[in-house]
Each structure stands twice: as C-alpha cells, then as structure tokens.
CSV table of C-alpha atoms and ligand atoms in Angstrom, one decimal:
chain,number,residue,atom,x,y,z
L,117,MET,CA,0.0,0.0,0.0
L,118,ILE,CA,2.8,2.5,1.1
L,119,GLY,CA,4.7,1.4,-2.0
L,120,LEU,CA,1.8,2.0,-4.4
L,121,TYR,CA,1.3,5.5,-2.8
L,122,ASP,CA,4.8,6.1,-3.3
L,123,ARG,CA,5.0,5.1,-6.9
L,124,LEU,CA,2.0,7.0,-7.6
L,125,ALA,CA,3.2,10.3,-6.1
L,126,ARG,CA,6.9,10.4,-7.1
L,127,PRO,CA,6.5,11.1,-10.8
L,128,LEU,CA,4.3,14.1,-9.9
L,129,LEU,CA,6.4,15.3,-7.4
L,130,ARG,CA,9.5,15.3,-9.7
L,131,VAL,CA,8.0,17.8,-12.1
L,132,LEU,CA,7.3,20.4,-9.4
L,133,ASP,CA,9.6,22.8,-7.8
L,134,PRO,CA,11.5,20.8,-4.9
L,135,GLU,CA,9.8,23.3,-2.2
L,136,ASP,CA,6.6,23.1,-3.8
L,137,ALA,CA,6.9,19.1,-3.8
L,138,HIS,CA,7.8,19.2,-0.4
L,139,ARG,CA,4.9,21.2,0.7
L,140,LEU,CA,2.6,18.8,-1.0
L,141,VAL,CA,4.3,15.9,0.4
L,142,ILE,CA,3.5,17.5,4.1
L,143,ARG,CA,-0.1,17.9,2.9
L,144,MET,CA,-0.5,14.2,1.9
L,145,LEU,CA,0.8,13.1,5.3
L,146,GLN,CA,-1.4,15.4,7.1
L,147,PHE,CA,-4.5,14.3,5.2
L,148,ALA,CA,-4.1,11.2,3.4
L,149,PRO,CA,-5.1,8.0,5.5
L,150,LEU,CA,-1.9,6.3,6.1
L,151,PRO,CA,-1.6,2.4,7.1
L,152,SER,CA,0.6,1.7,9.9
L,153,SER,CA,3.9,0.0,8.9
L,154,ALA,CA,4.5,-3.6,10.1
L,155,ALA,CA,6.1,-3.9,13.4
L,156,ASP,CA,10.0,-4.1,13.4
L,157,ASP,CA,12.1,-6.8,13.9
L,158,GLU,CA,13.1,-7.1,17.5
L,159,ARG,CA,16.6,-7.2,16.3
L,160,LEU,CA,16.6,-3.5,15.1
L,161,ALA,CA,15.8,-2.1,18.5
L,162,THR,CA,18.3,0.2,19.5
L,163,ARG,CA,19.1,2.0,22.9
L,164,ALA,CA,20.8,5.5,22.9
L,165,PHE,CA,20.8,8.5,25.1
L,166,GLY,CA,18.4,6.4,27.6
L,167,LEU,CA,15.9,5.9,24.9
L,168,ASN,CA,14.6,2.9,23.1
L,169,PHE,CA,14.2,3.2,19.5
L,170,LYS,CA,12.4,0.4,17.6
L,171,ASN,CA,14.6,0.8,14.9
L,172,PRO,CA,17.7,2.9,14.2
L,173,ILE,CA,16.4,5.0,11.2
L,174,GLY,CA,15.4,8.4,11.7
L,175,ILE,CA,14.0,11.3,9.3
L,176,ALA,CA,16.6,14.2,9.6
L,177,ALA,CA,15.9,17.6,10.3
L,178,GLY,CA,14.6,20.0,7.8
L,179,PHE,CA,11.9,17.6,6.7
L,180,ASP,CA,9.3,18.2,9.1
L,181,LYS,CA,10.4,21.7,10.3
L,182,HIS,CA,7.2,23.0,11.9
L,183,ALA,CA,6.0,19.7,13.8
L,184,GLU,CA,3.2,19.2,11.1
L,185,VAL,CA,3.6,15.2,10.8
L,186,PRO,CA,5.8,13.9,13.3
L,187,ASP,CA,3.2,11.0,13.9
L,188,ALA,CA,2.5,10.3,10.3
L,189,LEU,CA,6.2,9.7,9.9
L,190,LEU,CA,6.4,7.3,12.8
L,191,ARG,CA,3.6,5.7,11.5
L,192,LEU,CA,5.4,5.2,8.3
L,193,GLY,CA,8.0,3.1,10.1
L,194,PHE,CA,10.6,5.7,11.1
L,195,GLY,CA,12.4,4.7,14.5
L,196,PHE,CA,12.3,8.4,15.1
L,197,VAL,CA,11.7,11.9,13.7
L,198,GLU,CA,13.7,15.0,14.2
L,199,VAL,CA,11.6,18.2,14.0
L,200,GLY,CA,13.2,21.5,13.1
L,201,THR,CA,15.1,23.6,12.9
L,202,VAL,CA,12.9,25.5,15.2
L,203,THR,CA,14.0,29.1,16.0
L,204,PRO,CA,12.7,31.2,18.8
L,205,LEU,CA,10.7,33.9,16.8
L,206,PRO,CA,9.3,33.1,13.4
L,207,GLN,CA,11.3,34.1,10.3
L,208,PRO,CA,10.8,33.5,6.6
L,209,GLY,CA,14.4,32.5,5.5
L,210,ASN,CA,16.0,33.3,2.2
L,211,PRO,CA,14.0,34.3,-1.0
L,212,ARG,CA,12.7,31.6,-3.3
L,213,PRO,CA,14.3,29.6,-5.2
L,214,ARG,CA,16.1,28.2,-2.4
L,215,VAL,CA,16.0,24.3,-2.8
L,216,PHE,CA,17.4,22.8,-5.8
L,217,ARG,CA,17.6,19.0,-6.8
L,218,LEU,CA,20.8,17.9,-8.5
L,219,ASP,CA,19.3,15.0,-10.4
L,220,ALA,CA,22.3,13.9,-12.1
L,221,ASP,CA,24.2,13.6,-9.0
L,222,GLN,CA,21.3,12.6,-6.8
L,223,GLY,CA,22.0,15.5,-4.6
L,224,VAL,CA,20.1,18.4,-3.2
L,225,ILE,CA,21.2,22.0,-2.2
L,226,ASN,CA,19.4,24.1,-0.1
L,227,ARG,CA,19.9,27.7,1.2
L,228,LEU,CA,16.5,27.8,3.1
L,229,GLY,CA,18.2,29.8,6.0
L,230,PHE,CA,15.9,28.5,8.8
L,231,ASN,CA,12.5,29.3,7.5
L,232,SER,CA,10.7,28.6,11.0
L,233,GLU,CA,7.1,29.3,12.1
L,234,GLY,CA,8.8,29.8,15.5
L,235,ALA,CA,8.8,28.2,18.9
L,236,GLU,CA,5.3,28.9,20.0
L,237,ALA,CA,3.6,27.6,17.0
L,238,VAL,CA,5.7,24.3,17.0
L,239,LEU,CA,5.0,24.0,20.8
L,240,LYS,CA,1.5,24.2,20.4
L,241,ARG,CA,1.6,21.3,17.8
L,242,LEU,CA,3.6,19.2,20.0
L,243,ALA,CA,1.7,19.8,23.0
L,244,ALA,CA,-1.4,18.6,21.2
L,245,ARG,CA,0.0,15.4,20.2
L,246,ALA,CA,-1.9,12.4,22.2
L,247,GLY,CA,-0.7,12.2,25.7
L,248,VAL,CA,2.2,14.7,25.5
L,249,PRO,CA,1.1,17.0,28.1
L,250,SER,CA,1.7,14.5,30.6
L,251,LEU,CA,5.1,13.6,29.3
L,252,ARG,CA,7.1,14.0,32.4
L,253,PHE,CA,10.0,11.5,32.8
L,254,SER,CA,12.3,10.1,30.5
L,255,THR,CA,10.9,6.7,30.8
L,256,GLU,CA,7.8,8.1,29.3
L,257,ARG,CA,9.7,10.4,27.1
L,258,GLN,CA,9.2,8.0,24.1
L,259,VAL,CA,6.3,6.2,24.9
L,260,ARG,CA,3.7,9.2,25.1
L,261,GLY,CA,2.6,10.3,21.9
L,262,GLY,CA,3.7,7.1,20.4
L,263,GLY,CA,7.1,7.4,19.3
L,264,ILE,CA,10.5,9.4,19.6
L,265,VAL,CA,10.4,12.9,18.5
L,266,GLY,CA,13.6,15.2,19.1
L,267,ILE,CA,13.4,18.8,18.4
L,268,ASN,CA,16.4,20.5,16.4
L,269,VAL,CA,16.7,24.2,17.6
L,270,GLY,CA,18.5,27.1,16.2
L,271,ALA,CA,19.2,30.7,16.5
L,272,ASN,CA,17.2,33.6,14.6
L,273,LYS,CA,19.1,35.1,12.0
L,274,ASP,CA,18.9,38.9,13.7
L,275,SER,CA,19.2,37.6,17.2
L,276,ALA,CA,21.4,39.9,19.5
L,277,ASP,CA,22.2,37.0,21.7
L,278,ARG,CA,22.4,33.6,19.9
L,279,ILE,CA,23.6,31.6,23.0
L,280,ALA,CA,20.4,33.0,24.7
L,281,ASP,CA,18.2,31.6,21.9
L,282,TYR,CA,19.4,28.1,22.3
L,283,VAL,CA,19.1,28.3,26.2
L,284,GLY,CA,15.4,29.5,25.8
L,285,LEU,CA,14.6,26.9,23.3
L,286,ILE,CA,16.0,24.1,25.6
L,287,GLU,CA,13.8,25.5,28.5
L,288,ARG,CA,10.8,25.5,26.2
L,289,PHE,CA,10.9,22.5,24.6
L,290,ALA,CA,12.4,20.0,27.0
L,291,PRO,CA,9.0,19.0,28.3
L,292,VAL,CA,7.6,17.9,25.0
L,293,ALA,CA,11.0,16.5,23.1
L,294,SER,CA,12.4,13.3,23.5
L,295,TYR,CA,15.7,15.0,22.8
L,296,VAL,CA,16.9,18.3,21.6
L,297,THR,CA,19.5,18.8,19.1
L,298,ILE,CA,21.7,22.0,19.1
L,299,ASN,CA,22.2,23.0,15.4
L,300,VAL,CA,25.2,25.1,15.0
L,301,SER,CA,25.9,23.6,11.7
L,302,SER,CA,23.7,25.1,9.1
L,303,PRO,CA,25.6,27.2,6.3
L,304,ASN,CA,22.6,29.2,5.5
L,305,THR,CA,22.6,31.4,8.6
L,306,PRO,CA,25.6,33.9,8.3
L,307,GLY,CA,28.1,33.4,11.0
L,308,LEU,CA,26.2,30.4,12.8
L,309,ARG,CA,28.9,27.8,12.0
L,310,ASN,CA,31.3,29.9,14.0
L,311,MET,CA,29.5,28.9,17.1
L,312,GLN,CA,31.3,25.4,16.4
L,313,GLN,CA,34.6,27.3,17.3
L,314,GLY,CA,36.1,26.0,20.6
L,315,SER,CA,35.7,28.5,23.2
L,316,VAL,CA,32.2,29.8,21.8
L,317,LEU,CA,31.1,26.2,21.9
L,318,ASP,CA,32.3,25.7,25.1
L,319,ASP,CA,30.3,28.5,26.6
L,320,LEU,CA,27.1,27.7,24.5
L,321,LEU,CA,27.0,24.1,25.7
L,322,ALA,CA,28.0,24.9,29.4
L,323,ARG,CA,24.8,27.3,29.4
L,324,VAL,CA,22.6,24.7,27.4
L,325,ILE,CA,23.5,21.9,29.7
L,326,ASP,CA,22.9,24.4,32.6
L,327,ALA,CA,19.3,25.1,31.3
L,328,ARG,CA,18.7,21.4,30.7
L,329,GLU,CA,19.9,20.6,34.6
L,330,ARG,CA,17.4,23.5,35.6
L,331,VAL,CA,14.4,22.2,33.9
L,332,THR,CA,15.1,18.6,34.6
L,333,GLN,CA,12.6,18.6,37.5
L,334,HIS,CA,9.7,19.3,35.5
L,335,ALA,CA,10.6,18.0,32.2
L,336,GLY,CA,12.7,15.0,32.9
L,337,ALA,CA,16.2,14.7,31.8
L,338,THR,CA,16.3,15.8,28.2
L,339,PRO,CA,19.1,14.4,26.1
L,340,VAL,CA,21.3,17.0,24.4
L,341,LEU,CA,22.7,16.5,21.0
L,342,LEU,CA,25.3,18.5,19.0
L,343,LYS,CA,24.8,18.5,15.4
L,344,ILE,CA,27.9,19.6,13.4
L,345,ALA,CA,29.1,20.4,9.9
L,346,PRO,CA,31.1,17.9,7.8
L,347,ASP,CA,33.3,20.7,6.6
L,348,LEU,CA,35.1,21.1,10.0
L,349,SER,CA,39.0,20.7,9.7
L,350,LEU,CA,40.4,17.8,11.9
L,351,PRO,CA,42.0,20.1,14.5
L,352,ASP,CA,38.6,21.9,14.8
L,353,LEU,CA,36.9,18.5,15.1
L,354,ASP,CA,39.5,17.6,18.0
L,355,ASP,CA,38.4,20.8,19.8
L,356,VAL,CA,34.5,20.2,18.9
L,357,VAL,CA,34.6,16.7,20.3
L,358,GLY,CA,36.7,17.8,23.4
L,359,VAL,CA,34.3,20.4,24.3
L,360,ALA,CA,31.4,18.0,23.8
L,361,ARG,CA,33.0,15.3,25.8
L,362,SER,CA,33.8,17.8,28.8
L,363,ARG,CA,30.5,19.5,28.7
L,364,ARG,CA,28.9,16.1,28.5
L,365,VAL,CA,26.6,16.3,25.7
L,366,ASP,CA,24.6,13.1,25.2
L,367,GLY,CA,25.6,12.4,21.6
L,368,MET,CA,26.5,14.1,18.3
L,369,ILE,CA,24.9,14.3,14.8
L,370,VAL,CA,27.4,13.9,12.0
L,371,GLY,CA,26.6,15.9,10.0
L,372,ASN,CA,24.7,18.7,8.2
L,373,THR,CA,25.2,19.5,4.6
L,374,THR,CA,28.5,20.6,3.0
L,375,ILE,CA,29.3,24.1,1.7
L,376,GLY,CA,32.0,22.0,-0.6
L,377,ARG,CA,31.2,20.7,-4.1
L,378,PRO,CA,33.0,17.7,-5.0
L,379,PRO,CA,34.4,17.5,-8.3
L,380,SER,CA,32.1,14.6,-9.3
L,381,ALA,CA,28.9,16.9,-8.9
L,382,ARG,CA,28.1,17.5,-12.4
L,383,ASP,CA,24.6,18.8,-12.3
L,384,ASN,CA,24.1,22.4,-13.4
L,385,ALA,CA,22.5,23.2,-10.1
L,386,ALA,CA,25.6,22.3,-8.4
L,387,SER,CA,26.9,25.8,-8.8
L,388,GLU,CA,23.8,27.1,-6.6
L,389,ALA,CA,25.0,28.7,-3.3
L,390,GLY,CA,23.9,26.6,-0.2
L,391,GLY,CA,24.5,23.3,1.6
L,392,LEU,CA,24.7,20.1,-0.5
L,393,SER,CA,23.3,16.8,0.8
L,394,GLY,CA,22.6,13.4,-0.6
L,395,ARG,CA,24.8,11.0,-2.5
L,396,PRO,CA,27.7,13.5,-3.4
L,397,LEU,CA,28.0,14.0,0.4
L,398,PHE,CA,28.2,10.4,1.4
L,399,ALA,CA,32.2,10.1,1.2
L,400,LEU,CA,32.8,13.2,3.2
L,401,ALA,CA,30.2,12.6,5.9
L,402,ASN,CA,31.3,9.1,6.3
L,403,ARG,CA,34.7,10.0,6.8
L,404,MET,CA,33.9,13.0,9.5
L,405,LEU,CA,31.6,10.5,11.3
L,406,ALA,CA,34.2,7.9,11.6
L,407,GLU,CA,36.8,10.7,12.7
L,408,THR,CA,34.3,11.6,15.3
L,409,PHE,CA,33.7,8.1,16.4
L,410,VAL,CA,37.7,7.4,17.2
L,411,ARG,CA,37.5,10.9,19.3
L,412,ALA,CA,34.7,10.3,21.0
L,413,GLU,CA,36.0,7.0,22.3
L,414,GLY,CA,32.7,5.5,23.0
L,415,VAL,CA,31.7,8.3,25.6
L,416,PHE,CA,28.7,9.1,23.8
L,417,PRO,CA,26.7,7.4,20.8
L,418,LEU,CA,26.7,9.2,17.2
L,419,VAL,CA,23.9,9.6,14.9
L,420,GLY,CA,25.1,9.2,11.2
L,421,ALA,CA,23.5,11.5,8.3
L,422,GLY,CA,24.6,12.5,4.8
L,423,GLY,CA,24.0,10.8,1.7
L,424,ILE,CA,22.4,7.4,3.0
L,425,ASP,CA,20.4,6.3,-0.2
L,426,SER,CA,20.8,2.5,-0.1
L,427,GLY,CA,20.9,-0.1,2.4
L,428,LYS,CA,24.5,-0.6,1.6
L,429,ALA,CA,25.2,2.9,2.5
L,430,ALA,CA,23.2,2.5,5.8
L,431,LEU,CA,25.3,-0.3,6.8
L,432,ALA,CA,28.4,1.6,5.8
L,433,LYS,CA,27.3,4.4,8.3
L,434,ILE,CA,26.8,2.2,11.1
L,435,ARG,CA,30.2,0.5,10.3
L,436,ALA,CA,31.9,3.9,10.3
L,437,GLY,CA,30.4,4.8,13.9
L,438,ALA,CA,26.8,5.4,13.8
L,439,THR,CA,24.4,3.9,16.3
L,440,LEU,CA,21.7,5.6,14.6
L,441,ILE,CA,21.1,7.0,11.1
L,442,GLN,CA,19.0,9.8,9.7
L,443,ILE,CA,18.0,10.0,6.1
L,444,TYR,CA,16.4,13.0,3.9
L,445,SER,CA,17.8,13.6,0.7
L,446,GLY,CA,17.7,9.7,-0.1
L,447,LEU,CA,13.9,9.7,0.1
L,448,VAL,CA,13.7,12.7,-2.5
L,449,PHE,CA,15.2,10.2,-5.0
L,450,ARG,CA,14.3,6.6,-3.8
L,451,GLY,CA,11.0,7.6,-2.2
L,452,LEU,CA,9.8,5.7,1.0
L,453,GLY,CA,10.8,2.4,-0.3
L,454,LEU,CA,14.4,3.3,1.0
L,455,LEU,CA,13.1,2.9,4.4
L,456,ASP,CA,12.2,-0.7,3.8
L,457,GLU,CA,15.3,-1.4,1.9
L,458,ILE,CA,17.5,-0.4,4.6
L,459,LYS,CA,15.6,-2.3,7.2
L,460,ARG,CA,15.8,-5.3,4.9
L,461,ALA,CA,19.6,-4.8,4.6
L,462,PHE,CA,20.1,-4.7,8.2
L,463,ILE,CA,18.0,-7.8,8.9
L,464,ALA,CA,19.8,-9.9,6.1
L,465,THR,CA,23.1,-8.8,7.8
L,466,LEU,CA,22.1,-9.9,11.2
L,467,ASP,CA,20.7,-13.2,9.7
L,468,ARG,CA,24.0,-13.9,7.9
L,469,ASP,CA,26.1,-13.4,10.9
L,470,ARG,CA,23.6,-14.9,13.3
L,471,GLN,CA,23.7,-11.7,15.4
L,472,ASP,CA,20.8,-10.4,17.5
L,473,SER,CA,21.6,-6.7,17.3
L,474,LEU,CA,23.5,-4.1,15.3
L,475,LYS,CA,25.4,-3.3,18.3
L,476,ASP,CA,28.7,-5.0,17.5
L,477,TYR,CA,28.8,-3.5,13.9
L,478,VAL,CA,29.0,0.0,15.4
L,479,GLY,CA,32.4,1.6,14.4
L,480,ALA,CA,33.6,-1.5,13.2
L,481,ASP,CA,35.2,0.1,10.1
L,482,ALA,CA,36.2,3.4,11.8
L,483,ALA,CA,39.9,2.7,11.9
L,484,SER,CA,40.1,1.7,8.4
L,485,VAL,CA,37.6,4.4,7.1
L,486,THR,CA,40.0,7.1,8.8
L,487,ALA,CA,43.2,5.6,7.3
L,488,GLU,CA,42.2,6.0,3.6
L,489,ALA,CA,43.0,8.8,1.3
L,490,TRP,CA,40.9,12.0,2.3
L,491,PRO,CA,37.5,11.8,0.3
L,492,VAL,CA,37.3,14.5,-2.7
H,10,FMN,C1,15.9,20.7,2.2
H,10,FMN,C2,16.6,20.5,3.3
H,10,FMN,C3,16.5,21.2,4.4
H,10,FMN,C4,17.2,21.0,5.8
H,10,FMN,N1,17.0,21.7,6.9
H,10,FMN,C5,17.6,21.2,7.8
H,10,FMN,C6,17.4,22.1,9.1
H,10,FMN,O1,16.4,22.9,9.3
H,10,FMN,N2,18.0,21.8,10.3
H,10,FMN,C7,19.2,20.7,10.1
H,10,FMN,O2,19.8,20.5,11.2
H,10,FMN,N3,19.5,20.3,8.9
H,10,FMN,C8,18.7,20.4,7.8
H,10,FMN,N4,18.9,20.0,6.7
H,10,FMN,C9,20.1,18.6,6.8
H,10,FMN,C10,19.4,17.3,7.0
H,10,FMN,O3,19.2,17.3,8.2
H,10,FMN,C11,20.9,16.3,6.8
H,10,FMN,O4,21.6,16.6,8.1
H,10,FMN,C12,21.7,16.4,5.6
H,10,FMN,O5,20.7,16.9,4.3
H,10,FMN,C13,22.3,15.2,5.1
H,10,FMN,O6,21.6,14.1,4.9
H,10,FMN,P1,21.0,13.5,3.6
H,10,FMN,O7,22.3,13.6,2.7
H,10,FMN,O8,20.3,12.3,3.9
H,10,FMN,O9,20.0,14.6,3.2
H,10,FMN,C14,18.2,20.0,5.5
H,10,FMN,C15,18.5,19.3,4.6
H,10,FMN,C16,17.8,19.5,3.2
H,10,FMN,C17,17.8,18.7,2.1
C-alpha cells in the first residue's frame, strides 16, 4: 500500500519545484489516510541516550521543520523523527528559489536559511500530540505520543544573543521533546557555524547543559545532542569533540550539509549557493563520522547522516560509527521504499552473521575509514 502510494506520487513530485513538492508531501501526510507499517524486527531495537528506539532509522531535521507530521512519519515506520530547525521567533528564511534538486548527482542543495514558524507555533502542535502534556519523565519520553520525536533548535538570524536563543529553546522544548539537538552547523545563517569554534562552543554548551539541568525537575532529563558540519578541519573536530565530551553532551549528529562541491558533482544546479546533501555528500560525511567516532571513544553515541541512499550505504554508516542514522535527500530520489530497503539490509546482515543486534557493527570500520585517502 505504501509502495503504491509512493510510486504514484513520485512522478508528480519530480515535475514540481522541490519546495512545492515538499509542501505537497507534508499535506499528503497530514490528510491522506496512512496505513501503519508492520512491527519492526526486534533485532533492530536500539538503545541510545537512555531512549529505546524501535529501529535506528530516523528522518533528519529539515523535513518536518514545523512539527506538522511527526506522528504520520512514525506510523510510516521511522524509528524517530527530528523536527526543526525551530527558531525562537518566526522568520521567513531566504528568498525562493532556495531548494535545488541535482538529478544528475542524486543530490540536493538548499539555502532555506531557517525558515521557521517559530517556537510558539511548534510548541502548540507538539503539546497537542496525544498524551504529550503529561510527558514528564524520561521513561515516558518516548512512549507518550507514540514514538521518539527530537527537536532541532537554532538561533534567529537577527538575534542579538544567539546563545540566549538556544538556552530559551531548551527550556521551552524540554518538556515535549524526546531529545533536543543544538544545530550550529547550518551553512545558511551567516556566522552560525562559527559557534562550533572551541571557546564559543564551550560557552554555548555550558549554558545549554545548565538550562537542561534547571528544567529537569519538571521536564525529566532531556538528552542534548550537538549537530556538526562535515566541513570542519580535523584540528577543529578535535576541539569540538573535546568540548562536547567535557560538557557531557549526550551525543553528536554527524552531520549537516556541506558547503563544498565535490568535483564529481556535474549537475548544473551544483553551482547554486547553499548546503549540499545526498549522494555527493556520502564520502565526506562518512569520513567525518568515523573521525568523530575515534575521538569520542565510546563516551557518547553518534547519529550518522549524509548521503544514505541504499541499504549498503546505511550499513556503511553504522560500520563507520553510527548507532543511529538519519535520512532525508535519499527519500527525494528513492521514495519511502528506501526505509524498507534499509531495514531489509540490516536484517539480512544480522541473519547472515547470526547476530541479534546491530551493536557489534557500530564503528567496526572506523579505523579503516580514517586510514583511507581524504575523500574528494
Ligand atoms: C531541504 C533541506 C532542509 C534541511 N533543513 C535542515 C534544518 O532545518 N536543520 C538541520 O539541522 N538540518 C537540515 N538539513 C540537513 C539534513 O538534516 C541532513 O543533515 C543532511 O541533508 C544530510 O543528510 P541527507 O544526505 O540524507 O539529506 C536539511 C536538508 C535539506 C535537504
């Protein structure tokens, strides 16, 4: 049924402007009756940051920016949904067109620039989810409302105090979020990525973790994740992981879109400004994931994102160091069938090796990936 829906919708979506196509998909998810996906194989169950995921495959931030369809996405079979990026105040983002499909490369470039309906509108929607108002403690954090919904937060473009934006968002979203992601890696808000720089990041995370502790009594202990850019230099990554460890974040997402353009990208749209995602990002994102894994030394788990467009690519992410993975651009080209393909690939691997979880694969290739020539 889902496969049919997918096959019918995709040719139509391909002829639309990418942002219009995306709006249409959100509308379909809001209003079309959706069958629930089959229950997941128990061997896909994954525990991370104190949460129990029914499977390790999430939908990345940017797809459901305003929390319009988290429950529909969970029903389709995602193990978790990351809503956002949400900014404190509503803001329109950059002028359109601002999303480009690179068909020849199976990539996407976006320069949306944190178009957000703002915290209040998103909070209202999340609070209206079934049972969420009574979501108080971490054991219930994933059960109420039917699944794991993380909230990705970012600063307003014109904010006078960006750190205060993140602190305020943690305080407001902790009671309704399974986890909160600190996004300092969007390339489309001028200066935002500078917040990954050692001393600024240290100040940011200190204040964010402090805010999390302050609200724990009424909101439960909300895991805090840090989402980074794949464009960091290795010395900068040393600093970032060092700060994340010393400030005791609960995990990292590696990573966001790249401002680089690999020479292999041949679509005309590759010259558009913005962050590149999808297949052309895979090699760099996987390398940065493995580099992060060897620096994190198991202190916290990692979420791998960037260019996953097949079961094989998903498995490579786990083997490079991801406990959980997230997909977005792959869905644009492969449709929802990608989610099932990834689940099937994981299960086939577990069957073949007679394993009962993916745990032992996490980071199995990290050392060899970091020994390869730098991806171009
Ligand atoms: C259209 C679009 C919008 C995005 N918006 C956000 C966002 O608001 N916040 C964020 O942290 N990442 C955002 N991302 C980045 C994704 O979450 C993800 O990190 C990246 O696209 C790499 O994964 P992929 O290759 O599977 O797409 C966006 C990506 C795309 C394609």
